[in-house]
Amino acid sequence: MRIKLLIILLVVNVLASAQSRHIINIPNIPGYQTLKCDFHMHTVFSDGTVWPTERVEEAWHNGLDAISITDHIEYRPHSKDIVSEHNRSYEIAEPLAKQLNIILIRGAEITRSMPLGHLSALFIRNANLLARDNVNDAIREAHEQGAFIILNHPNTKEQQPVWLDEYTQLLRNGYLHGIDVYNGNEYYPESFNWAKEKNLTVFSNSDAHRTIGMMYEQAQQRPITLVFARSRTEGGIREALFSRRTVAYFENSLIGNSSLLEPLFFASLNIPATPLYIQNGTSNLIFITNNSDIDYELELVQPGVGFDLPQKIILKARRVTPLEISGNSNEIAKTSTLNAYYQVKNLWINPEENLIITFSFRNI
Ligand code: ZN
């Protein structure tokens, strides 16, 4: 009885200390749930400064759906104080993750000097078997365990911003599936190019060593990988990662394929379907509601025929923004559909290219 009470008190204590959960307003898109994830972080079991359960609490508090703790296999500076095998950080975090409904993916970071550098292996079954003298053996072992493998922060100082033959070899063997375009506070345009060229899944991960609170002022400032999954499960995430259905999200910029960014943009907005009555010399206001946490920065691509549109608009997060359309010639009387073409300056489909969207309005 006493033990039961003690357990209940401990559970209540953990939840109470997490205060409340932030809600990240990023909508689902047709066919998929949009999961908010961070697949790269450390604990005291490698070179981090936090206990594994802290990573789960942070994820819950910040409004994430899934995380992976990716402690280094080879680099464990606290090993005098923390004597343990490689699966321990996952095992300690797992019960709390279950309780808080955070999907915890078993992972590890294979950490070698160049040429291979740092690789995260997700969905592994036993991290101990990745501790091998030869890095190729470690990678092969991860692959045999069914791992999804990410090339981490490939352009930081200790690693060259060039695509190496070793990476090509990994790709040929089916040992490389994803790449960081954001890591910590850094952005890697080269990685974005490589992701396009080599069909790699894009990631935005914190690589947190300290607490998230020490790294970012607010929950929504941490790097997030948006995963478009058929279900909110580990299996759903795994399928989505191997199918490259991710968007890298950091500091109000989103990086990914147009096939994901476009539906995400439109799912964020509520645009009234009521027809317009615009003639030469008159104007209408269309009130666009942005229900998401993303500020969409729009810039006109080409002017309308017979009507004027604003050159720039910001559809602010969780605000209603009026879009003014004014007729400027008699041409407008002949057009029943008014198309407005904008590029979205914070949605990136290539390092130099923004997503272009079309608003279509009926004019009667
Ligand atoms: Zn790391």
CSV table of C-alpha atoms and ligand atoms in Angstrom, one decimal:
chain,number,residue,atom,x,y,z
A,1,MET,CA,0.0,0.0,0.0
A,2,ARG,CA,2.7,2.4,1.0
A,3,ILE,CA,4.8,1.6,-2.1
A,4,LYS,CA,1.7,2.1,-4.3
A,5,LEU,CA,1.1,5.5,-2.7
A,6,LEU,CA,4.8,6.4,-3.1
A,7,ILE,CA,4.6,5.4,-6.8
A,8,ILE,CA,1.5,7.6,-7.3
A,9,LEU,CA,3.2,10.5,-5.6
A,10,LEU,CA,6.3,10.1,-7.8
A,11,VAL,CA,4.2,10.1,-10.9
A,12,VAL,CA,2.1,13.1,-9.8
A,13,ASN,CA,5.4,14.9,-9.0
A,14,VAL,CA,6.9,14.3,-12.4
A,15,LEU,CA,3.8,15.6,-14.2
A,16,ALA,CA,3.4,18.6,-11.9
A,17,SER,CA,7.0,19.6,-12.4
A,18,ALA,CA,6.5,19.6,-16.2
A,19,GLN,CA,4.0,22.4,-15.7
A,20,SER,CA,1.9,22.5,-18.9
A,21,ARG,CA,2.4,21.4,-22.4
A,22,HIS,CA,2.9,23.9,-25.2
A,23,ILE,CA,0.7,23.4,-28.3
A,24,ILE,CA,2.5,23.7,-31.6
A,25,ASN,CA,-0.1,24.8,-34.1
A,26,ILE,CA,1.0,23.2,-37.4
A,27,PRO,CA,-1.9,21.4,-39.1
A,28,ASN,CA,-2.2,17.9,-40.5
A,29,ILE,CA,-2.3,17.6,-44.3
A,30,PRO,CA,-4.6,15.4,-46.3
A,31,GLY,CA,-3.8,11.8,-45.7
A,32,TYR,CA,-1.2,12.5,-43.0
A,33,GLN,CA,-0.7,13.5,-39.4
A,34,THR,CA,1.9,16.2,-38.9
A,35,LEU,CA,4.2,15.0,-36.1
A,36,LYS,CA,6.6,17.3,-34.4
A,37,CYS,CA,9.9,15.5,-33.7
A,38,ASP,CA,13.6,15.9,-32.7
A,39,PHE,CA,15.8,13.0,-33.6
A,40,HIS,CA,19.1,14.0,-32.1
A,41,MET,CA,20.0,14.7,-28.5
A,42,HIS,CA,22.3,13.6,-25.8
A,43,THR,CA,22.3,12.8,-22.1
A,44,VAL,CA,24.8,12.2,-19.3
A,45,PHE,CA,25.2,8.7,-20.8
A,46,SER,CA,27.4,10.3,-23.5
A,47,ASP,CA,28.6,14.0,-23.4
A,48,GLY,CA,25.3,15.6,-22.4
A,49,THR,CA,24.5,17.2,-19.1
A,50,VAL,CA,21.0,15.9,-18.5
A,51,TRP,CA,19.4,12.8,-17.2
A,52,PRO,CA,17.4,10.8,-19.9
A,53,THR,CA,13.9,11.5,-18.3
A,54,GLU,CA,14.6,15.2,-18.7
A,55,ARG,CA,14.6,14.8,-22.5
A,56,VAL,CA,11.2,13.3,-22.3
A,57,GLU,CA,9.8,16.0,-20.0
A,58,GLU,CA,11.2,18.7,-22.3
A,59,ALA,CA,9.6,17.0,-25.3
A,60,TRP,CA,6.3,16.9,-23.5
A,61,HIS,CA,6.5,20.4,-22.3
A,62,ASN,CA,7.6,21.7,-25.8
A,63,GLY,CA,4.7,20.0,-27.5
A,64,LEU,CA,6.6,17.4,-29.4
A,65,ASP,CA,5.3,14.0,-30.5
A,66,ALA,CA,8.5,12.0,-30.8
A,67,ILE,CA,12.2,12.1,-29.9
A,68,SER,CA,15.2,10.0,-30.2
A,69,ILE,CA,18.0,10.0,-27.6
A,70,THR,CA,21.2,9.5,-29.7
A,71,ASP,CA,24.0,9.1,-27.2
A,72,HIS,CA,27.5,8.7,-28.7
A,73,ILE,CA,28.7,5.1,-28.8
A,74,GLU,CA,32.4,6.1,-28.9
A,75,TYR,CA,32.5,9.3,-26.9
A,76,ARG,CA,31.5,9.1,-23.2
A,77,PRO,CA,33.4,11.7,-21.1
A,78,HIS,CA,31.3,10.9,-18.0
A,79,SER,CA,32.1,7.2,-18.1
A,80,LYS,CA,34.0,7.4,-14.7
A,81,ASP,CA,30.8,8.5,-13.0
A,82,ILE,CA,28.2,6.9,-15.2
A,83,VAL,CA,29.2,3.3,-15.6
A,84,SER,CA,26.8,1.7,-18.0
A,85,GLU,CA,26.1,0.0,-21.3
A,86,HIS,CA,24.7,1.7,-24.3
A,87,ASN,CA,21.0,1.0,-24.1
A,88,ARG,CA,20.6,2.5,-20.6
A,89,SER,CA,19.6,6.1,-21.6
A,90,TYR,CA,16.7,4.7,-23.6
A,91,GLU,CA,15.6,2.2,-20.9
A,92,ILE,CA,15.6,5.0,-18.3
A,93,ALA,CA,13.5,7.3,-20.4
A,94,GLU,CA,11.1,4.8,-21.8
A,95,PRO,CA,8.6,4.4,-18.9
A,96,LEU,CA,8.1,8.2,-18.7
A,97,ALA,CA,7.8,8.5,-22.4
A,98,LYS,CA,5.0,5.8,-22.3
A,99,GLN,CA,3.2,7.7,-19.6
A,100,LEU,CA,3.4,11.1,-21.3
A,101,ASN,CA,2.6,9.6,-24.7
A,102,ILE,CA,5.8,10.7,-26.3
A,103,ILE,CA,7.1,8.3,-28.9
A,104,LEU,CA,10.7,7.4,-27.9
A,105,ILE,CA,12.8,6.0,-30.7
A,106,ARG,CA,15.8,4.0,-29.8
A,107,GLY,CA,18.8,5.6,-31.4
A,108,ALA,CA,22.6,6.0,-31.1
A,109,GLU,CA,25.3,8.2,-32.7
A,110,ILE,CA,28.2,6.5,-34.4
A,111,THR,CA,30.9,9.0,-33.8
A,112,ARG,CA,34.1,8.7,-35.9
A,113,SER,CA,36.7,11.1,-37.2
A,114,MET,CA,36.5,12.1,-40.9
A,115,PRO,CA,35.8,10.9,-43.5
A,116,LEU,CA,32.7,9.3,-42.1
A,117,GLY,CA,32.1,11.7,-39.2
A,118,HIS,CA,28.9,11.5,-37.2
A,119,LEU,CA,26.0,9.3,-38.1
A,120,SER,CA,22.7,8.8,-36.2
A,121,ALA,CA,21.1,5.4,-36.3
A,122,LEU,CA,17.4,5.4,-35.5
A,123,PHE,CA,15.1,2.4,-34.8
A,124,ILE,CA,17.9,0.2,-33.7
A,125,ARG,CA,17.2,-2.7,-31.3
A,126,ASN,CA,20.5,-3.0,-29.4
A,127,ALA,CA,23.0,-0.1,-29.2
A,128,ASN,CA,25.6,-2.3,-27.6
A,129,LEU,CA,26.2,-4.2,-30.8
A,130,LEU,CA,27.2,-0.9,-32.5
A,131,ALA,CA,30.3,-0.6,-30.4
A,132,ARG,CA,32.8,-2.0,-32.9
A,133,ASP,CA,36.4,-1.2,-33.7
A,134,ASN,CA,35.7,-0.9,-37.4
A,135,VAL,CA,33.2,1.8,-38.3
A,136,ASN,CA,32.0,-0.2,-41.3
A,137,ASP,CA,31.1,-3.0,-39.0
A,138,ALA,CA,29.2,-0.6,-36.8
A,139,ILE,CA,27.2,0.8,-39.7
A,140,ARG,CA,26.5,-2.6,-41.1
A,141,GLU,CA,25.3,-3.8,-37.7
A,142,ALA,CA,22.9,-0.7,-37.5
A,143,HIS,CA,21.6,-1.5,-41.0
A,144,GLU,CA,21.0,-5.2,-40.1
A,145,GLN,CA,19.0,-4.0,-37.1
A,146,GLY,CA,16.8,-2.0,-39.5
A,147,ALA,CA,18.2,1.4,-38.8
A,148,PHE,CA,17.4,4.6,-40.6
A,149,ILE,CA,20.8,6.4,-40.8
A,150,ILE,CA,21.3,10.2,-40.8
A,151,LEU,CA,24.4,12.1,-41.8
A,152,ASN,CA,24.7,14.7,-39.0
A,153,HIS,CA,25.8,18.3,-39.2
A,154,PRO,CA,28.0,17.4,-42.2
A,155,ASN,CA,29.4,20.9,-42.7
A,156,THR,CA,30.7,21.9,-39.3
A,157,LYS,CA,34.3,22.8,-38.7
A,158,GLU,CA,35.6,19.3,-38.1
A,159,GLN,CA,33.9,18.1,-41.2
A,160,GLN,CA,34.3,19.3,-44.8
A,161,PRO,CA,31.4,20.7,-46.8
A,162,VAL,CA,32.1,18.4,-49.7
A,163,TRP,CA,30.3,15.2,-50.7
A,164,LEU,CA,32.8,12.4,-50.1
A,165,ASP,CA,33.2,9.1,-51.9
A,166,GLU,CA,32.6,7.5,-48.5
A,167,TYR,CA,29.0,8.9,-48.5
A,168,THR,CA,28.5,7.6,-52.0
A,169,GLN,CA,29.6,4.2,-50.8
A,170,LEU,CA,27.1,4.4,-47.9
A,171,LEU,CA,24.3,5.3,-50.3
A,172,ARG,CA,25.2,2.5,-52.7
A,173,ASN,CA,25.0,0.0,-49.8
A,174,GLY,CA,21.7,1.4,-48.7
A,175,TYR,CA,23.3,2.6,-45.4
A,176,LEU,CA,22.4,6.4,-45.7
A,177,HIS,CA,18.8,7.7,-45.7
A,178,GLY,CA,18.8,11.2,-44.2
A,179,ILE,CA,20.7,14.4,-43.6
A,180,ASP,CA,20.6,17.4,-41.2
A,181,VAL,CA,19.9,20.7,-42.9
A,182,TYR,CA,19.5,22.3,-39.5
A,183,ASN,CA,21.5,21.2,-36.4
A,184,GLY,CA,21.5,23.2,-33.2
A,185,ASN,CA,21.5,26.8,-34.5
A,186,GLU,CA,23.1,26.0,-37.8
A,187,TYR,CA,21.8,25.8,-41.3
A,188,TYR,CA,23.6,23.9,-44.1
A,189,PRO,CA,22.7,24.9,-47.6
A,190,GLU,CA,25.0,22.2,-49.1
A,191,SER,CA,23.2,19.5,-47.2
A,192,PHE,CA,19.9,20.8,-48.6
A,193,ASN,CA,21.4,20.5,-52.1
A,194,TRP,CA,22.6,17.0,-51.4
A,195,ALA,CA,19.3,16.0,-50.0
A,196,LYS,CA,17.7,17.0,-53.3
A,197,GLU,CA,20.4,15.4,-55.5
A,198,LYS,CA,20.7,12.1,-53.5
A,199,ASN,CA,17.0,11.7,-52.4
A,200,LEU,CA,17.8,12.0,-48.7
A,201,THR,CA,15.2,12.8,-46.0
A,202,VAL,CA,15.7,16.3,-44.6
A,203,PHE,CA,16.0,16.9,-40.8
A,204,SER,CA,16.1,19.7,-38.3
A,205,ASN,CA,17.4,18.5,-35.0
A,206,SER,CA,18.6,20.1,-31.8
A,207,ASP,CA,21.7,17.9,-31.1
A,208,ALA,CA,21.0,19.2,-27.6
A,209,HIS,CA,23.7,18.5,-25.0
A,210,ARG,CA,22.4,20.9,-22.4
A,211,THR,CA,18.8,21.4,-21.5
A,212,ILE,CA,16.6,22.8,-24.3
A,213,GLY,CA,15.7,25.7,-21.9
A,214,MET,CA,19.4,26.7,-21.9
A,215,MET,CA,19.6,26.6,-25.7
A,216,TYR,CA,16.3,28.2,-26.8
A,217,GLU,CA,14.3,30.9,-25.0
A,218,GLN,CA,11.0,29.4,-26.0
A,219,ALA,CA,9.6,26.0,-26.8
A,220,GLN,CA,8.8,26.9,-30.4
A,221,GLN,CA,12.4,28.0,-31.1
A,222,ARG,CA,13.9,24.6,-30.9
A,223,PRO,CA,14.6,22.9,-34.3
A,224,ILE,CA,11.8,20.6,-35.3
A,225,THR,CA,11.5,17.9,-37.9
A,226,LEU,CA,7.9,17.7,-39.2
A,227,VAL,CA,7.0,14.2,-40.0
A,228,PHE,CA,4.0,13.4,-42.2
A,229,ALA,CA,2.9,10.1,-40.9
A,230,ARG,CA,0.0,7.8,-41.6
A,231,SER,CA,-0.3,7.2,-37.9
A,232,ARG,CA,1.1,8.6,-34.7
A,233,THR,CA,3.2,5.6,-34.0
A,234,GLU,CA,6.8,4.6,-34.2
A,235,GLY,CA,6.0,2.5,-37.2
A,236,GLY,CA,4.2,5.4,-38.8
A,237,ILE,CA,7.3,7.6,-38.3
A,238,ARG,CA,9.6,4.9,-39.6
A,239,GLU,CA,7.5,4.6,-42.8
A,240,ALA,CA,7.4,8.4,-43.3
A,241,LEU,CA,11.1,8.8,-42.8
A,242,PHE,CA,12.0,6.1,-45.3
A,243,SER,CA,9.4,7.7,-47.7
A,244,ARG,CA,11.1,11.1,-47.3
A,245,ARG,CA,7.9,12.8,-45.9
A,246,THR,CA,9.6,15.4,-43.7
A,247,VAL,CA,10.0,19.1,-43.5
A,248,ALA,CA,12.9,20.8,-41.6
A,249,TYR,CA,11.5,23.6,-39.5
A,250,PHE,CA,13.6,26.2,-37.7
A,251,GLU,CA,13.3,30.0,-37.1
A,252,ASN,CA,10.1,30.3,-39.2
A,253,SER,CA,11.7,28.7,-42.2
A,254,LEU,CA,10.5,25.4,-43.6
A,255,ILE,CA,12.6,23.3,-46.0
A,256,GLY,CA,11.1,20.4,-48.0
A,257,ASN,CA,9.4,19.2,-51.1
A,258,SER,CA,6.6,21.3,-52.6
A,259,SER,CA,4.3,18.2,-52.4
A,260,LEU,CA,4.4,18.7,-48.6
A,261,LEU,CA,4.9,22.4,-48.2
A,262,GLU,CA,2.0,23.4,-50.5
A,263,PRO,CA,-0.7,21.3,-48.7
A,264,LEU,CA,0.8,22.5,-45.3
A,265,PHE,CA,0.5,26.1,-46.4
A,266,PHE,CA,-3.1,25.8,-47.5
A,267,ALA,CA,-4.1,23.6,-44.4
A,268,SER,CA,-2.8,26.5,-42.2
A,269,LEU,CA,-5.2,29.0,-43.8
A,270,ASN,CA,-8.9,29.6,-43.8
A,271,ILE,CA,-9.8,31.5,-47.0
A,272,PRO,CA,-13.5,32.5,-47.4
A,273,ALA,CA,-15.0,30.9,-50.5
A,274,THR,CA,-17.6,33.6,-51.0
A,275,PRO,CA,-17.3,35.1,-54.6
A,276,LEU,CA,-16.0,38.6,-55.2
A,277,TYR,CA,-17.7,41.5,-56.9
A,278,ILE,CA,-14.9,43.5,-58.4
A,279,GLN,CA,-15.2,46.0,-61.3
A,280,ASN,CA,-12.8,48.5,-62.7
A,281,GLY,CA,-12.3,51.1,-59.9
A,282,THR,CA,-13.7,49.0,-57.0
A,283,SER,CA,-12.0,46.7,-54.6
A,284,ASN,CA,-12.7,43.8,-52.2
A,285,LEU,CA,-11.0,42.7,-49.0
A,286,ILE,CA,-10.5,38.9,-48.5
A,287,PHE,CA,-9.9,38.1,-44.9
A,288,ILE,CA,-7.4,35.2,-44.6
A,289,THR,CA,-7.0,33.5,-41.3
A,290,ASN,CA,-3.7,31.8,-40.5
A,291,ASN,CA,-4.4,29.2,-37.8
A,292,SER,CA,-0.7,28.0,-37.6
A,293,ASP,CA,2.3,29.2,-35.6
A,294,ILE,CA,4.1,30.0,-38.9
A,295,ASP,CA,4.3,33.6,-40.2
A,296,TYR,CA,3.9,33.2,-44.0
A,297,GLU,CA,5.8,35.9,-45.9
A,298,LEU,CA,4.3,36.4,-49.4
A,299,GLU,CA,5.7,38.3,-52.3
A,300,LEU,CA,3.8,38.8,-55.6
A,301,VAL,CA,5.2,36.8,-58.5
A,302,GLN,CA,3.3,38.4,-61.4
A,303,PRO,CA,0.6,41.1,-61.5
A,304,GLY,CA,-3.0,40.3,-62.2
A,305,VAL,CA,-4.6,41.1,-65.5
A,306,GLY,CA,-7.1,43.8,-64.8
A,307,PHE,CA,-6.6,43.9,-61.1
A,308,ASP,CA,-4.0,45.0,-58.5
A,309,LEU,CA,-2.7,43.0,-55.6
A,310,PRO,CA,-0.4,43.9,-52.8
A,311,GLN,CA,3.3,43.3,-53.6
A,312,LYS,CA,4.0,41.9,-50.2
A,313,ILE,CA,1.8,40.5,-47.4
A,314,ILE,CA,2.7,38.7,-44.2
A,315,LEU,CA,0.0,36.2,-43.1
A,316,LYS,CA,0.9,36.4,-39.4
A,317,ALA,CA,0.6,33.4,-37.1
A,318,ARG,CA,-2.9,33.0,-35.5
A,319,ARG,CA,-4.1,36.3,-37.1
A,320,VAL,CA,-6.5,37.4,-39.7
A,321,THR,CA,-4.9,39.4,-42.6
A,322,PRO,CA,-6.9,41.3,-45.2
A,323,LEU,CA,-5.8,40.8,-48.8
A,324,GLU,CA,-7.1,43.7,-51.0
A,325,ILE,CA,-7.9,43.1,-54.7
A,326,SER,CA,-8.8,46.2,-56.8
A,327,GLY,CA,-10.0,46.3,-60.4
A,328,ASN,CA,-7.8,48.6,-62.6
A,329,SER,CA,-9.2,48.1,-66.0
A,330,ASN,CA,-12.4,46.9,-67.8
A,331,GLU,CA,-10.5,43.5,-68.4
A,332,ILE,CA,-11.7,42.4,-65.0
A,333,ALA,CA,-15.3,42.3,-66.1
A,334,LYS,CA,-14.4,39.4,-68.4
A,335,THR,CA,-12.5,37.3,-65.8
A,336,SER,CA,-14.5,35.0,-63.7
A,337,THR,CA,-11.5,33.5,-61.9
A,338,LEU,CA,-8.9,35.8,-60.4
A,339,ASN,CA,-5.5,34.1,-59.8
A,340,ALA,CA,-3.0,35.6,-57.5
A,341,TYR,CA,0.5,34.1,-57.7
A,342,TYR,CA,2.8,34.5,-54.7
A,343,GLN,CA,6.1,33.1,-53.6
A,344,VAL,CA,6.3,32.2,-50.0
A,345,LYS,CA,9.6,33.6,-48.9
A,346,ASN,CA,10.0,31.3,-45.8
A,347,LEU,CA,9.1,28.1,-47.6
A,348,TRP,CA,12.1,26.6,-49.4
A,349,ILE,CA,12.0,23.9,-52.1
A,350,ASN,CA,15.6,24.5,-53.1
A,351,PRO,CA,18.4,26.5,-51.4
A,352,GLU,CA,17.6,29.4,-53.9
A,353,GLU,CA,14.0,28.7,-54.6
A,354,ASN,CA,10.7,29.5,-52.7
A,355,LEU,CA,7.4,27.7,-53.1
A,356,ILE,CA,5.0,29.5,-55.4
A,357,ILE,CA,1.4,29.3,-54.5
A,358,THR,CA,-1.8,30.3,-56.3
A,359,PHE,CA,-4.9,31.9,-54.7
A,360,SER,CA,-7.9,31.5,-56.9
A,361,PHE,CA,-11.0,33.7,-56.3
A,362,ARG,CA,-14.3,33.6,-58.1
A,363,ASN,CA,-15.4,37.0,-59.5
A,364,ILE,CA,-19.0,37.5,-60.5
B,1,ZN,ZN,25.3,14.5,-31.5
